[in-house]
GROMACS .gro file of C-alpha atoms in nm:
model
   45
    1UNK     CA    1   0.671  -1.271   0.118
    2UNK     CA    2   0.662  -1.017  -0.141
    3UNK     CA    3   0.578  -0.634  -0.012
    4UNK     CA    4   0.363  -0.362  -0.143
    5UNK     CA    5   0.302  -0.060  -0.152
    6UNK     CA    6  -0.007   0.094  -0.264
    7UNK     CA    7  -0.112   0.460  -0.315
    8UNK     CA    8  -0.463   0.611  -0.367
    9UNK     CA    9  -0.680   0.906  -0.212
   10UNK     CA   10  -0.996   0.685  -0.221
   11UNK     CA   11  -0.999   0.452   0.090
   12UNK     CA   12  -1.226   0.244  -0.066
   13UNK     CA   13  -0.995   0.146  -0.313
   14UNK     CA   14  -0.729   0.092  -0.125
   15UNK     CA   15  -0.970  -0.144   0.066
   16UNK     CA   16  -1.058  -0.385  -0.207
   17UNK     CA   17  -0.720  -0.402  -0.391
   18UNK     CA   18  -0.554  -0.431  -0.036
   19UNK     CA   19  -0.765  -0.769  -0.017
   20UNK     CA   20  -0.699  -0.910  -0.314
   21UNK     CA   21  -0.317  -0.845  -0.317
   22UNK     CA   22  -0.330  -0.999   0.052
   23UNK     CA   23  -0.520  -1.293  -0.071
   24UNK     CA   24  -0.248  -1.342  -0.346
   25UNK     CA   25  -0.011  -1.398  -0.094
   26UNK     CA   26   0.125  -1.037  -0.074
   27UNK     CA   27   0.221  -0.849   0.231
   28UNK     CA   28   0.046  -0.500   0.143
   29UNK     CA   29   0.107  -0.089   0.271
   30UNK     CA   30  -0.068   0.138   0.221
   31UNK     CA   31  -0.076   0.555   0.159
   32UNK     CA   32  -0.331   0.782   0.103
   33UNK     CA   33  -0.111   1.006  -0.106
   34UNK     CA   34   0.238   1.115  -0.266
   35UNK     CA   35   0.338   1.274  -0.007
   36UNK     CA   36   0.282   0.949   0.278
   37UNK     CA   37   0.409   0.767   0.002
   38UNK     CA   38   0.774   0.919   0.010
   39UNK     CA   39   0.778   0.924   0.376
   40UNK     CA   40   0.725   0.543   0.371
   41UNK     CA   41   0.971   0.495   0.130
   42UNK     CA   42   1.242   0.673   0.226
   43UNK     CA   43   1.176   0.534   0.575
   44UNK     CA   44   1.188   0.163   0.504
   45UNK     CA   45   1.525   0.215   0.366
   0.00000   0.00000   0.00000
């Protein structure tokens, strides 16, 4: 299963695109913002 990982500072958004990724078959992450973003990053590798 493919990963992502999605970034936006509107939880709704990251709500309905988190759906329709995970509904595609996609195993989804998310971060509220640049800065979470990194830290996931640089974490998973």
């Amino acid at each position: 299963m493919k990963k992502i990982l999605l970034v936006d500072d509107q939880a709704h958004v990251i709500r309905v695109v988190k759906l329709g990724l995970e509904d595609g078959g996609y195993e989804v992450d998310t971060a509220a913002n640049g800065s979470e973003c990194l830290v996931k990053l640089c974490s998973a590798h």
